[in-house]
Structures are given as C-alpha cells and as structure tokens.
Short mmCIF file of C-alpha atoms in Angstrom, two decimals:
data_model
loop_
_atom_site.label_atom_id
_atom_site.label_comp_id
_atom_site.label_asym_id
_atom_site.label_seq_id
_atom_site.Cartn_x
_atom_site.Cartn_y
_atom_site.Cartn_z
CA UNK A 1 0.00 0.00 0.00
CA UNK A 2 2.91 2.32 1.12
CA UNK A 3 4.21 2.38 -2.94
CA UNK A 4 0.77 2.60 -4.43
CA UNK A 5 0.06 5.71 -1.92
CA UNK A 6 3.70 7.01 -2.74
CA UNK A 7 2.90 7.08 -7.00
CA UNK A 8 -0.45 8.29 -5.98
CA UNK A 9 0.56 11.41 -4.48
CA UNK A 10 3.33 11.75 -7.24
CA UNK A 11 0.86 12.20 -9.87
CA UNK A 12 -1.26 14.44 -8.06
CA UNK A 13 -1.69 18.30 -9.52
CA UNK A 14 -2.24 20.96 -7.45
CA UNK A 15 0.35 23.52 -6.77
CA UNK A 16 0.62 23.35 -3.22
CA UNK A 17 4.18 23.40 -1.30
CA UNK A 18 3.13 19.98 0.68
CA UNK A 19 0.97 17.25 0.40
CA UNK A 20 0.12 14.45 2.75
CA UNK A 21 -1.95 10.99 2.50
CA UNK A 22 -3.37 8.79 5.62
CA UNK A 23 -5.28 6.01 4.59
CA UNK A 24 -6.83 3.87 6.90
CA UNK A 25 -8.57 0.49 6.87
CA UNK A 26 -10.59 -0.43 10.64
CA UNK A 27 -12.66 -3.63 11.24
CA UNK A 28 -14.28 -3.77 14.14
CA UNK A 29 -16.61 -6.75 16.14
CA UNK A 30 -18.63 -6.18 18.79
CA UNK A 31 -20.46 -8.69 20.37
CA UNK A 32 -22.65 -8.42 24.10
CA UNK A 33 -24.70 -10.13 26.23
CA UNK A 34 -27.15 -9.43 28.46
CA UNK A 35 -29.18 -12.15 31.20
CA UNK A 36 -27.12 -14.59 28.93
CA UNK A 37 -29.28 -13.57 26.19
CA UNK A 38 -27.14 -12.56 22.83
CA UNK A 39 -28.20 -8.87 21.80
CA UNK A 40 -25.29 -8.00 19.61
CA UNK A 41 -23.29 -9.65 16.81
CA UNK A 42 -22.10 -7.16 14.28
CA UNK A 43 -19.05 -6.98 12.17
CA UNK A 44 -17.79 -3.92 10.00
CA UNK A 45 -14.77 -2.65 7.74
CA UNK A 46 -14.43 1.01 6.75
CA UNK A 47 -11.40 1.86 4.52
CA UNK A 48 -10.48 5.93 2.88
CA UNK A 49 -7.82 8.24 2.89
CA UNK A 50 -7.75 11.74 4.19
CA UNK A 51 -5.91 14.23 2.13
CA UNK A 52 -3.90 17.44 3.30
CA UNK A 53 -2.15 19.90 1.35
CA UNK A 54 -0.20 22.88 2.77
CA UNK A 55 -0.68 26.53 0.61
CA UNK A 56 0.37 29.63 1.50
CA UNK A 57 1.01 28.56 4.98
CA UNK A 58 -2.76 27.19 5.78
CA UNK A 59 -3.46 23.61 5.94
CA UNK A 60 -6.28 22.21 3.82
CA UNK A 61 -8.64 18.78 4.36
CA UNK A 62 -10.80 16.77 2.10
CA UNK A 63 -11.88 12.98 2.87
CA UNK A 64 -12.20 9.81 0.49
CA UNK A 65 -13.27 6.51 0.46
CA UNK A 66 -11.73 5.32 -2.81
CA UNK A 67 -8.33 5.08 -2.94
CA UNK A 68 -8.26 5.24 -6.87
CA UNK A 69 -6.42 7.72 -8.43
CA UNK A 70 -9.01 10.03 -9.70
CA UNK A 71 -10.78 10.18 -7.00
CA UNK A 72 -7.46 11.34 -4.68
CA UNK A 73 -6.86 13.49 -7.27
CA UNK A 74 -10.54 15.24 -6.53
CA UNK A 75 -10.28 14.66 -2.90
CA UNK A 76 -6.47 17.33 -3.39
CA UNK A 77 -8.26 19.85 -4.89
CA UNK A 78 -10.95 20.06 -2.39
CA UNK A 79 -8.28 20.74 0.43
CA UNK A 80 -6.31 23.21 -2.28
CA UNK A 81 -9.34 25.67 -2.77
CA UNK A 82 -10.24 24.50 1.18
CA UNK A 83 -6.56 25.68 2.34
CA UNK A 84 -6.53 28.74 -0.43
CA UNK A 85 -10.07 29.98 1.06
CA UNK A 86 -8.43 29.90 4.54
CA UNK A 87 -5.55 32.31 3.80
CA UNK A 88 -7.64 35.16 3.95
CA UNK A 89 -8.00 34.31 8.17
CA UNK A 90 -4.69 32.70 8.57
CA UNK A 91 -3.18 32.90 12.26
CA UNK A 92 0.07 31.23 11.45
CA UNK A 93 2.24 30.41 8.61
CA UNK A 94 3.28 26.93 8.63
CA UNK A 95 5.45 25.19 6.87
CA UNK A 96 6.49 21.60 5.71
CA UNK A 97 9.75 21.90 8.23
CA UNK A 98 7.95 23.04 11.00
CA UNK A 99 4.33 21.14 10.84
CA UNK A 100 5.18 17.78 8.65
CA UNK A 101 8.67 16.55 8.66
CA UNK A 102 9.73 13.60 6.82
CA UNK A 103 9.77 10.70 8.72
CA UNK A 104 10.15 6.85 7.61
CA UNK A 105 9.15 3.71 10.16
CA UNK A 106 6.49 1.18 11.02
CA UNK A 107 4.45 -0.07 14.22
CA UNK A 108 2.81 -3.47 15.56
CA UNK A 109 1.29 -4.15 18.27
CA UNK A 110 2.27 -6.47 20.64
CA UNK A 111 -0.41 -9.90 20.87
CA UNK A 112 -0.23 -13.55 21.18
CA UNK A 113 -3.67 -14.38 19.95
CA UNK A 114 -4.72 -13.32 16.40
CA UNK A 115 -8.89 -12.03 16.53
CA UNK A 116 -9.81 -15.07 14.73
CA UNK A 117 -8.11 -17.69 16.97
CA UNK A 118 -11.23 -18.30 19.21
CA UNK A 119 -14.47 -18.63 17.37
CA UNK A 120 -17.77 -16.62 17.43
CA UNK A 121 -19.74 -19.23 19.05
CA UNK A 122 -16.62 -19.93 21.71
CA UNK A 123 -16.68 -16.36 22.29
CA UNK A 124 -20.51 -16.30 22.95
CA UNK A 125 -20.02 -18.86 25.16
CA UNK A 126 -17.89 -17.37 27.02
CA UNK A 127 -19.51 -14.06 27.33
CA UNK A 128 -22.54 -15.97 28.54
CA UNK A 129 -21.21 -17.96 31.16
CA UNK A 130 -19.90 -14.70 32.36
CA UNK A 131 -23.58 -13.69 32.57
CA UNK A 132 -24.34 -16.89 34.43
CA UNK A 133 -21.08 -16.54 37.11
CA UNK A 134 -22.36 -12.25 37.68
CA UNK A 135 -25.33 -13.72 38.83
CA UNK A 136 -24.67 -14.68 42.36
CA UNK A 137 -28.03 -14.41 43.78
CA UNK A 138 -31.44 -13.46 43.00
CA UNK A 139 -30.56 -10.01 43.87
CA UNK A 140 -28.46 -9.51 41.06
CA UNK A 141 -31.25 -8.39 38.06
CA UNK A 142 -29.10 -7.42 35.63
CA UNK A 143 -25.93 -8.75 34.52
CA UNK A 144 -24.04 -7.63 31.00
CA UNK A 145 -21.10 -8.72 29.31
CA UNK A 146 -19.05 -7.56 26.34
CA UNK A 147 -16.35 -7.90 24.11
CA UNK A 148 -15.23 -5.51 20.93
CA UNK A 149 -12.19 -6.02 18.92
CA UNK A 150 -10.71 -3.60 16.11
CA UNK A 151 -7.87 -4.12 13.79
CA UNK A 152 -6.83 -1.27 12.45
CA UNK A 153 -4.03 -0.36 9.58
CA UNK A 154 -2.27 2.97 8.94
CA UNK A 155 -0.57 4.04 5.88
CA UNK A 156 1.00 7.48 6.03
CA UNK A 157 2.98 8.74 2.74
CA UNK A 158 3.53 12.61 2.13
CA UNK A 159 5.47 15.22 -0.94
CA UNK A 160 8.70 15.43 1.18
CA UNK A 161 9.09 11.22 1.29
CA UNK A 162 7.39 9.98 4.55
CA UNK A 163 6.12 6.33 4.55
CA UNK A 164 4.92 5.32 8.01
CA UNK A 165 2.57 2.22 8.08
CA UNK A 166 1.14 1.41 11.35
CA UNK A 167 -0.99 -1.84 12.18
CA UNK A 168 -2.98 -1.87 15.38
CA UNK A 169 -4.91 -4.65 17.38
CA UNK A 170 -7.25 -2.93 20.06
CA UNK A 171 -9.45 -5.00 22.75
CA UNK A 172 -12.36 -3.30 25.07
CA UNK A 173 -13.84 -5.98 27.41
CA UNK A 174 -16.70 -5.18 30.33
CA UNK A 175 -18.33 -7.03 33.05
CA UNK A 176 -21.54 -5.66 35.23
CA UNK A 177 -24.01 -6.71 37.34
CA UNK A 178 -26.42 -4.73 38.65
CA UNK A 179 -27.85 -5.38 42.11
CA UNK A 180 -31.51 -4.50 43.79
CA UNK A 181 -33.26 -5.00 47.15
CA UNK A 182 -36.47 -3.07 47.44
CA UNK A 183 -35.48 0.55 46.74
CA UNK A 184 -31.71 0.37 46.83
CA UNK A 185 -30.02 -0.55 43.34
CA UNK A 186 -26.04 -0.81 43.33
CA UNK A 187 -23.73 -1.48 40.14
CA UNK A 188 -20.64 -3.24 40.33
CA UNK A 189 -18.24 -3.63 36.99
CA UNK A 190 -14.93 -4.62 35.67
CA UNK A 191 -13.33 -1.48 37.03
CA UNK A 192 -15.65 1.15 35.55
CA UNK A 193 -17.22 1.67 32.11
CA UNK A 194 -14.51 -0.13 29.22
CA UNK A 195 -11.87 0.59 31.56
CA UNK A 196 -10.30 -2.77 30.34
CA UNK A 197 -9.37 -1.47 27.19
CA UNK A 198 -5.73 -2.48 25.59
CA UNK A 199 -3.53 -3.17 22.71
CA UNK A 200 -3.23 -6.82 22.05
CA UNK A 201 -5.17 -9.94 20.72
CA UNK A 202 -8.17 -12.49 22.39
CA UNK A 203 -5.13 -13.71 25.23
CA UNK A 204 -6.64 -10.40 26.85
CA UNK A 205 -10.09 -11.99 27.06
CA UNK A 206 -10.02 -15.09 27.91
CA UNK A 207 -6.86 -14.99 30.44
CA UNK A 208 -6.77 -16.89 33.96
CA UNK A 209 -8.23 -13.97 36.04
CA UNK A 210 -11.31 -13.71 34.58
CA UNK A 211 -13.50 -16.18 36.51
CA UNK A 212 -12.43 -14.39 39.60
CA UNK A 213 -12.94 -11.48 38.78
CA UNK A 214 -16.42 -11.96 36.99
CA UNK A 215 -17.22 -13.92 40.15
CA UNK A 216 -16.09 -10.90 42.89
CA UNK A 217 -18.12 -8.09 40.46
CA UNK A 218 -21.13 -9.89 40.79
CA UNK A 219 -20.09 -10.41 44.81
CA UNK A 220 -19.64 -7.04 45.55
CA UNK A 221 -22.81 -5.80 43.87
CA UNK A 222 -24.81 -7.69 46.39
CA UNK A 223 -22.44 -6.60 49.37
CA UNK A 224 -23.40 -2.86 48.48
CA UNK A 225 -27.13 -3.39 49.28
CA UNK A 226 -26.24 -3.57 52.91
CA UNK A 227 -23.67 -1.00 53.30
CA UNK A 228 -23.36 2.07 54.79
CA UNK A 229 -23.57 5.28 52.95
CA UNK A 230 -20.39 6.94 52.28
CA UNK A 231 -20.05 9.82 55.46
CA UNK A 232 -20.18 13.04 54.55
CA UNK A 233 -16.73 14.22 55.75
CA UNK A 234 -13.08 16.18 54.92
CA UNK A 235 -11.17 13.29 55.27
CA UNK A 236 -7.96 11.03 53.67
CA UNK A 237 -8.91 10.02 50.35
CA UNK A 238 -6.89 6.75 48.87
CA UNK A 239 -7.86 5.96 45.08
CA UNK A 240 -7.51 2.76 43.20
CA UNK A 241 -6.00 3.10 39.98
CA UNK A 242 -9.13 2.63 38.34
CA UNK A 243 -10.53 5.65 39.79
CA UNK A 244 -7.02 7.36 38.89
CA UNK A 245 -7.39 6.81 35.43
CA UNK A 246 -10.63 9.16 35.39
CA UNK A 247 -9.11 11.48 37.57
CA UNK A 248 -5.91 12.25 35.67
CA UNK A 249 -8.29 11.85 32.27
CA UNK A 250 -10.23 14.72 33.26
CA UNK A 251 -7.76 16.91 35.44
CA UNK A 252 -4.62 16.47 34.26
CA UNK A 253 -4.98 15.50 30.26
CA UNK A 254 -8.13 17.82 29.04
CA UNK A 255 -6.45 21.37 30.52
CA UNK A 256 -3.05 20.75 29.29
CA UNK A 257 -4.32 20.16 25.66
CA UNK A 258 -2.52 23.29 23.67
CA UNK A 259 -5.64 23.51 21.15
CA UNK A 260 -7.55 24.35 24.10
CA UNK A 261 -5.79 26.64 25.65
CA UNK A 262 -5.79 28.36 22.19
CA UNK A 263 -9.36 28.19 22.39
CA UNK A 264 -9.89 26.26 19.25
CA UNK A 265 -12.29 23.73 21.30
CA UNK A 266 -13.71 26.37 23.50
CA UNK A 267 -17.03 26.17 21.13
CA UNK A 268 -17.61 22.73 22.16
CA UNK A 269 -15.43 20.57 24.55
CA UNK A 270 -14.35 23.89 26.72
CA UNK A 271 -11.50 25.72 27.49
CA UNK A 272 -8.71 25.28 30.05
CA UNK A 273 -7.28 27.39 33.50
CA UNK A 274 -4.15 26.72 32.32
CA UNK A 275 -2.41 29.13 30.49
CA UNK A 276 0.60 29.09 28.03
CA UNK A 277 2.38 31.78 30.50
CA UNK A 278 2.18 28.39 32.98
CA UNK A 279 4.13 26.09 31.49
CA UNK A 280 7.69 25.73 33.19
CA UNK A 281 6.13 27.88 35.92
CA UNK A 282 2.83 26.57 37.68
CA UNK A 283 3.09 24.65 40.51
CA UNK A 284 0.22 21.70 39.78
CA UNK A 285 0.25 19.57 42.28
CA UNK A 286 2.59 18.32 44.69
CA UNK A 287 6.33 17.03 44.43
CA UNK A 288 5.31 13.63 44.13
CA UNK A 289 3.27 14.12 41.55
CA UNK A 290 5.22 12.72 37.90
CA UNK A 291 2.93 12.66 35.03
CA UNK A 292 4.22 11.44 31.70
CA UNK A 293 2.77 11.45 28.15
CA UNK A 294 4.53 7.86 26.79
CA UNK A 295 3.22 6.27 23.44
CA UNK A 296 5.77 4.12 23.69
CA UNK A 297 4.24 1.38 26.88
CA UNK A 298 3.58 -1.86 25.53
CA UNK A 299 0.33 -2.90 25.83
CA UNK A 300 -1.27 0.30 27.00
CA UNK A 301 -4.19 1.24 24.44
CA UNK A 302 -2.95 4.81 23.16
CA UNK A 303 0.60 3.34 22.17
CA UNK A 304 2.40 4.07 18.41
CA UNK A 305 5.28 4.91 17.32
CA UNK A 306 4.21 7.79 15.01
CA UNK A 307 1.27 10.39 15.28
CA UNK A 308 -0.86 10.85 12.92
CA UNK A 309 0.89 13.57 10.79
CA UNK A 310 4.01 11.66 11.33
CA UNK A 311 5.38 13.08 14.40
CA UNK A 312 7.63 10.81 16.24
CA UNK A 313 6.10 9.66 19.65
CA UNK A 314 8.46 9.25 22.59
CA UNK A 315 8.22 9.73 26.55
CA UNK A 316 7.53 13.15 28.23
CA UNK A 317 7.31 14.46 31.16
CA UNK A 318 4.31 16.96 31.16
CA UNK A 319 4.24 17.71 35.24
CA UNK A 320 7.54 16.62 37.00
CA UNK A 321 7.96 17.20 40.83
CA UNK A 322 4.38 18.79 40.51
CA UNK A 323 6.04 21.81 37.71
CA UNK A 324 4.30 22.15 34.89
CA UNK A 325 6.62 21.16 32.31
CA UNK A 326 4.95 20.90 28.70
CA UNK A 327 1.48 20.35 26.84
CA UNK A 328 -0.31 17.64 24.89
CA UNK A 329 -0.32 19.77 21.87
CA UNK A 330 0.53 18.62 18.14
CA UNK A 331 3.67 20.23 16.16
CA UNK A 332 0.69 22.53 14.57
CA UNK A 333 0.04 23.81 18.06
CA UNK A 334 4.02 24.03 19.19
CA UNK A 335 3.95 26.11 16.56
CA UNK A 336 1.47 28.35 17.11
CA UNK A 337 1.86 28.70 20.80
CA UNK A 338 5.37 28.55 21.43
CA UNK A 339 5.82 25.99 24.13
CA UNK A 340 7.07 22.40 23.91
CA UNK A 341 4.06 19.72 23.12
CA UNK A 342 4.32 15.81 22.20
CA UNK A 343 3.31 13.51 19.36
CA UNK A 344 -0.56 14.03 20.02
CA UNK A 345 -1.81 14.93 16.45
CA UNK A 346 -4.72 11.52 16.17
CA UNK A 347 -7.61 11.21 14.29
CA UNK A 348 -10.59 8.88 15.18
CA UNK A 349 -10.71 7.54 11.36
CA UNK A 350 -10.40 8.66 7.73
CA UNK A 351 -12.65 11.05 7.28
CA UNK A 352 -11.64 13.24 10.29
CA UNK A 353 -8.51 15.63 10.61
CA UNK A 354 -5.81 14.98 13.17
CA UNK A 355 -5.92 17.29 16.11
CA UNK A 356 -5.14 17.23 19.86
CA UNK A 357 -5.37 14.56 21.94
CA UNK A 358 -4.53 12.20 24.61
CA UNK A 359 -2.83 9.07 24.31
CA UNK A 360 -1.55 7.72 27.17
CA UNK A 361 -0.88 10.06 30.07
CA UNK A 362 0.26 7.98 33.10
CA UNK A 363 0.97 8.75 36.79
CA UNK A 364 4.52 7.14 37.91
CA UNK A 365 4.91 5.10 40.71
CA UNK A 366 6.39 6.61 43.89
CA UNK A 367 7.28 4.36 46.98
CA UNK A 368 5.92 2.08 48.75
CA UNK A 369 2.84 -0.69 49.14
CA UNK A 370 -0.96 0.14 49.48
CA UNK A 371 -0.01 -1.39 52.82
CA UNK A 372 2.07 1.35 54.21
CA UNK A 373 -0.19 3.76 52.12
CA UNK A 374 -2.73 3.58 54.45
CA UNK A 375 -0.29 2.21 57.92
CA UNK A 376 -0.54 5.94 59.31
CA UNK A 377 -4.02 6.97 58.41
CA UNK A 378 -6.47 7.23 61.43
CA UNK A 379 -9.50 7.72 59.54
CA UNK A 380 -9.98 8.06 55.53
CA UNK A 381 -11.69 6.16 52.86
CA UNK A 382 -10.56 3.84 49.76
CA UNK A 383 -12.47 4.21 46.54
CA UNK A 384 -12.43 2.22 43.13
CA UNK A 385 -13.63 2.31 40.05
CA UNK A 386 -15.48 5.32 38.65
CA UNK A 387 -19.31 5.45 38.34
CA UNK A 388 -20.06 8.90 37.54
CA UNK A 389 -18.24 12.54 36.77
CA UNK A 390 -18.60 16.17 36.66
CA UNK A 391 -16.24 18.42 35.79
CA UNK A 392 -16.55 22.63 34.46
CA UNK A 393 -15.68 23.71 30.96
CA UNK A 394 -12.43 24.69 32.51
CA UNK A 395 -10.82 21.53 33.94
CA UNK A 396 -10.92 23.51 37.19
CA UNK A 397 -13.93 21.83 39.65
CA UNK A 398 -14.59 18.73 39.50
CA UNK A 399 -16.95 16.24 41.36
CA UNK A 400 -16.55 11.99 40.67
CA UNK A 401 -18.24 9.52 42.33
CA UNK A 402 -17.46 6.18 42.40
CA UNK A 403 -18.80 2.23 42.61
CA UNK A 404 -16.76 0.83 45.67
CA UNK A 405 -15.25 1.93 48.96
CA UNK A 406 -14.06 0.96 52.03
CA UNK A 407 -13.44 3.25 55.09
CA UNK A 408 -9.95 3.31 56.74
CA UNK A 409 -9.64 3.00 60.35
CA UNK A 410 -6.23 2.97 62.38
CA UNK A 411 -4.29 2.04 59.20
CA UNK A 412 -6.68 -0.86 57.40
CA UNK A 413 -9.67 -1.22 55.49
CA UNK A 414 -12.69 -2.24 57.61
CA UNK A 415 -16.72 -1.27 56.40
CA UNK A 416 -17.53 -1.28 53.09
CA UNK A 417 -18.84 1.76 51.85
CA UNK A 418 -22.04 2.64 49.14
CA UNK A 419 -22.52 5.66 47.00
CA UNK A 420 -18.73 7.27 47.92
CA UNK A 421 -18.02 10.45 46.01
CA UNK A 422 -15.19 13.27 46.36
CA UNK A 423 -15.28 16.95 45.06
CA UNK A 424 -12.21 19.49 44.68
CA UNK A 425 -10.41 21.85 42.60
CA UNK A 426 -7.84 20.80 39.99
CA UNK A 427 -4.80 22.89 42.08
CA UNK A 428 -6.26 22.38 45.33
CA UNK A 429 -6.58 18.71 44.80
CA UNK A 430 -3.34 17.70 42.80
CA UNK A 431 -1.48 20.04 45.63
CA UNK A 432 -3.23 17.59 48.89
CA UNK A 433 -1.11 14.35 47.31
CA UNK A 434 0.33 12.98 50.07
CA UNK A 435 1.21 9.51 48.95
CA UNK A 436 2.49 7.72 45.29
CA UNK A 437 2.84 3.77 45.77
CA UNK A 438 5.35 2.05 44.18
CA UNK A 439 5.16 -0.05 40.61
CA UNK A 440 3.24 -2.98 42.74
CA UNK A 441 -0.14 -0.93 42.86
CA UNK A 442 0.88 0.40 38.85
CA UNK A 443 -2.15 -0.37 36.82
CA UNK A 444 -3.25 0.61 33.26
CA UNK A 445 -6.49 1.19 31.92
CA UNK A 446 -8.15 2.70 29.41
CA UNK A 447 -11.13 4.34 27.39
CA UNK A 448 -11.90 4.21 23.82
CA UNK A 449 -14.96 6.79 24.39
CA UNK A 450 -12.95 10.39 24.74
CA UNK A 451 -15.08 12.90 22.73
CA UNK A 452 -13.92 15.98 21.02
CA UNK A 453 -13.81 18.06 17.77
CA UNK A 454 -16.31 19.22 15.71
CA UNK A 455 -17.73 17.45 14.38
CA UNK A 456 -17.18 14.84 17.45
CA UNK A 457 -14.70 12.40 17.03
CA UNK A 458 -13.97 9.53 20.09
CA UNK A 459 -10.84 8.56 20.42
CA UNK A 460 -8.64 5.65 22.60
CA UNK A 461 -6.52 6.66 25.19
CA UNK A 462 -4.89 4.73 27.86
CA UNK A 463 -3.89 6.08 31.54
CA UNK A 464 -1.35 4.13 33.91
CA UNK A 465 -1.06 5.11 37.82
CA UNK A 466 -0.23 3.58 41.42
CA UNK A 467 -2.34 3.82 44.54
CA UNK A 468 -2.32 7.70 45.89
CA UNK A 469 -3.10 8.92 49.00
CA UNK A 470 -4.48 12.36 48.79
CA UNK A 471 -5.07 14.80 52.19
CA UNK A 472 -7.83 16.63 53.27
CA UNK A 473 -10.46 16.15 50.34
CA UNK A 474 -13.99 16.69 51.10
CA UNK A 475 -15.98 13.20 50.92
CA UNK A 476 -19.84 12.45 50.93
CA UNK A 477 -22.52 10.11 49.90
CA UNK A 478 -25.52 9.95 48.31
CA UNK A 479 -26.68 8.96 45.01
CA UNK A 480 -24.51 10.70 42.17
#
C-alpha cells in the first residue's frame, strides 16, 4: 500500500508546497450479552484516505473513500481551494519543516492471539457464562457482558518522502451486574465503564483472572445493598487506579491540551485554567506528583510509534515534581503557541482531521505498598472504580463519584462503603497528594470513548497510575 500511496501522491496536480496521505482500513466486532441472552453480533470494515495539502502557509482537508487515483486526485483539490479559502484568516504560517517533517518507520502491536483464533460461538459462550457466574443471587437483576475487537491499519505517505505504516490490534472488554433490594439498586463492573481497554489480541479476554474477577463483580454488587452510605466528611482520600485513570483523564490530560488553551475547542469541549504563560512555571500539584505522556508502553491502548501527521512519539514528562513542564499539543500547536508539546496529532478515522489529543498520560509510581499507604491513616476512605463525573468547561472543579469503597480506620480497610463520592479543585486537589505507591499498585487502563472536535470524534486513550493517598479532600454520599 505504502508504494501505491507514494505514486499516488506523485501524480497528483495541485500547486501546493506539501501534500500528505493517511489512509486507513478499521474492522471492528462487537459482540454483548445481556441475562445470557445474545443482543449483539455485528461486524464492519471502513477503509479511505484523508488528504492534506499545505498553501500559503494554511493547511487544507478533504476525505475519500476510494483510494483510486481520480478520485485522490478530486479529494487534493478540495483541500487546495479549502486551504486557499483559509488564507484570507490565517493565524500562522506553517510550513512543511515546521508542521510535517519527513519521517520513515512502522508499528505493531504487541499480541499472542490473532482475533480469529477463538471462534464466534466460543466467544458467545464465554460471554454468557460470564452472565451466568455475575449472577450470584437473585438479587443480582441485571448482569451484561461484552467484548469488541478492532484491527486497524495505517498508511501514512507525504510530498517530502514519509512512509509510516502502522498496524494496530485494540481490545475493550466489560463485566456488570447490577444489584436490587427493594429501593436500593447498586452497580458493580470490571473497574468502571470499558476501563479494560488495551492493545493486544483475544489472550486479553479469555486470560486466567477472569472467573475471579467476573465472580467478585457480581459479589460485591450484592455486598453494596447492605452497606453504609459513604459519610459526609473532609477526610484522607486513597484511590484505586481505576478511579485514577478518570481522575488524571479529566484533570490532568483535558487542561493541558494546547488547542484548548488556544481556544480552538472552546465552542464545544471547553477551554482550560491553564495558560501558556504556565508552562515551566505553575506549581500543579505536589512534588510527588510525575505525570508522563509515553506512546511508547507496551500494551497500554494509546501506544504508536508515530502520530498521525508523522510526528515521532516518545516519553515526556508533562508535570515533574508537581512543575508544569509541557502540553499535549501537536507540532501545529508548538507552533502556534510557542511551548514544547508531544506527538498528540490523532484522528478517530479517515474522514476526520488529526488534532489534539490524549494518548496515554500515566501517573509514575512513587514508593511504597498500598499497605504502608494507608499504615498511618487514622480515619480516611478507599475508593475504586469510577461510576459517575462532573467536571466545568475549565478543567478547574470537579466532582466523581465512584462504585466501591471501604473506610480506613487505624491504618486498614474495615466497612464497606455505598454511593462514595469526592469533590475538589484541579490545584487544590493535585497540591493535597500525600502519597504515590510504588510499581506494585501500577495499573493501566483505558477508554476508547474520549469525545472531542467538531464534528465529534472519540478517540482511545490509555492512563497508567499507582495507589495515591491524597489529604484533606472533602468526601460524601448519596446517590450521584
């Protein structure tokens, strides 16, 4: 594909000083079940190419899906007259140097079983007895179960010689059960909404945990019917790195995304506090707090080894020591705003334009176990897995609430805990971290559900953190 791409972009006329061609062919499965009853079994492939040219400094788009020549050729002029149009309200002049180097390499990622090893019916199966093993009791009156694969290809060729092909296996499982006794209803899941997301083949579904842990969901929505509500209190807060995920998702990845801080999303997915006169300066959070952008984790969902206008992807450190060090902006954005950003130009398919985004942004590990995380606390509480969020257009106050807790009492977990929830400011909240565990508590998830563009696009992106102890945060129950 990489040659045919290569002579296709050779014998395409339009005088512009750059031109670019992603192609992209996605198949995707998804299959769930619900009360062991099948509800879907789809399969679908969607292959085309988007176009960009570079005139006058402005970047044009147009969209394809036919790869033939003619139709390319169409798809070039489009962006021409779309980029030539745009010169008239141009805010930067970029150039093929500066926004689309050359660059020449290839990607795979890492699996052990191909998609097609286990068969539809086997995988049925499966998902069914998992329906069977969530329901522990007659309490439980809902259980669901879930699998979606996508194999996805990337061919990236452009005027000034890049060839980048990229070949991606992606795997989103989830587990829930859903528990009621007269008025009270609980949920319990597989850490949270398609938090078991990864790169990887069917090894990732049917692996040796997953009895257990299909077995303890289904446990643990029955335990929360006769629980205590979460107290309303200012108290130690520990998080699970399932709730951690959400946390630095929302608190940590949205504000520092350059584009927004331009304002280019402010129409739709909001702005940011954070401002580009921060970055090397604003103190985010505590010392211990070490977040890194890094592609490069095997495994982890939002790993390549190029973006998608060809950017190489490597490991940054966006906070360090709680200083703001960098963004999660694209070279376009680098550009425009003057500050160091990463390889975070993605699109969610063909037909949309690379822009901003996360990929994975991970929390490292610190020192220590979860056991002398919580040896010194008197009183605190121990959440997992996120059930519900709220956050302003800014990134700035936030409100989560989650599935699970326990309380903490003279150093260990004792009551179990319904309806826990926590509410802070970004600052105020990143600056009461108290505690990082070491690389035993390190756990990766991920989402392939993160909106944003216009129009929308929903992307992958994978977030990695220990257990963290955080002081002082105010805690309360209810229904959220």
């Amino acid at each position: 594909m990489l040659s045919e791409l290569t002579q296709a972009i050779n014998n395409i006329q339009v005088p512009a000083e750059w031109i670019g061609i992603r192609a992209v062919k996605e198949t995707s499965s998804h299959r769930n079940v619900r009360d062991r009853v099948p509800q879907r079994n789809g399969k679908s492939t969607t292959i085309g190419a988007m176009i960009e040219v570079l005139v006058d400094g402005c970047i044009g788009y147009a969209a394809t899906n036919s790869l033939q020549q003619q139709d390319l050729q169409t798809a070039a002029e489009t962006a021409y007259k779309q980029a030539l149009a745009a010169t008239a309200w141009s805010i930067y002049q970029f150039t093929p140097a500066t926004a689309r180097p050359k660059v020449v390499g290839e990607y795979y990622s890492p699996y052990i079983k191909s998609f097609d090893a286990i068969g539809s019916g086997d995988i049925n199966n499966v998902l069914i007895q998992a329906c069977k093993t969530l329901k522990v009791n007659d309490t439980i009156v809902q259980t669901v179960a879930e699998i979606v694969t996508t194999d996805r290809e990337t061919w990236f060729v452009s005027s000034n010689g890049s060839e980048v092909y990229q070949k991606f296996l992606f795997l989103s499982s989830y587990y829930g059960a859903t528990a009621q006794d007269g008025g009270i209803v609980q949920q319990r899941t597989s850490n949270g909404w398609q938090a078991h997301t990864y790169q990887g083949g069917l090894e990732l579904f049917s692996d040796g945990e997953l009895w257990h842990r299909v077995q303890k969901i289904g446990e643990q929505a029955v335990e929360l019917l006769y629980t205590e509500e979460c107290p309303d209190t200012c108290t130690n807060l520990v998080l699970a790195p399932d709730q951690m995920m959400l946390q630095i998702h929302e608190s940590v990845g949205h504000p520092l995304e350059i584009d927004r801080i331009l304002g280019d999303e402010r129409n739709y997915a909001g702005g940011s506090f954070v401002k580009l006169s921060d970055f090397g300066n604003l103190v985010y959070g505590s010392p211990l707090m070490n977040i890194t952008f890094d592609p490069t984790v095997p495994g982890e969902i939002a790993s390549y080894a190029f973006d998608d206008t060809g950017a190489v992807a490597t490991k940054e450190y966006l906070i360090k020591e709680g200083i703001l060090q960098r963004g999660v902006g694209s070279l376009e954005s680098q550009a425009r705003a003057g500050i160091p950003g990463v390889a975070c130009a993605r699109a969610s398919s063909w037909n949309r334009p690379a822009i901003d985004r996360m990929a994975n942004l991970n929390l490292e590990p610190g020192e220590g176990t979860f056991e002398d995380a919580i040896a010194n606390i008197e009183h605190g509480v121990y959440m997992e897995s996120n059930r519900s969020w709220s956050i302003d257009d800014r990134r700035y106050k936030f409100q989560f609430g989650c599935e699970y807790a326990k309380l903490i009492e003279n150093g260990k977990l004792t009551k179990t805990l319904r309806n826990p929830n926590y509410r802070a400011t970004t600052p105020e909240f990143w600056g009461s971290l108290v505690k990082v565990c070491d690389s035993s508590t390190w756990e990766m998830y991920g989402t392939p559900f993160c909106g944003k563009g216009e129009p929308n696009q929903a992307i992958w992106v994978g977030h990695g953190s220990p257990v963290c102890v955080f002081a002082n945060v105010e805690v309360f129950g209810g229904g959220s």
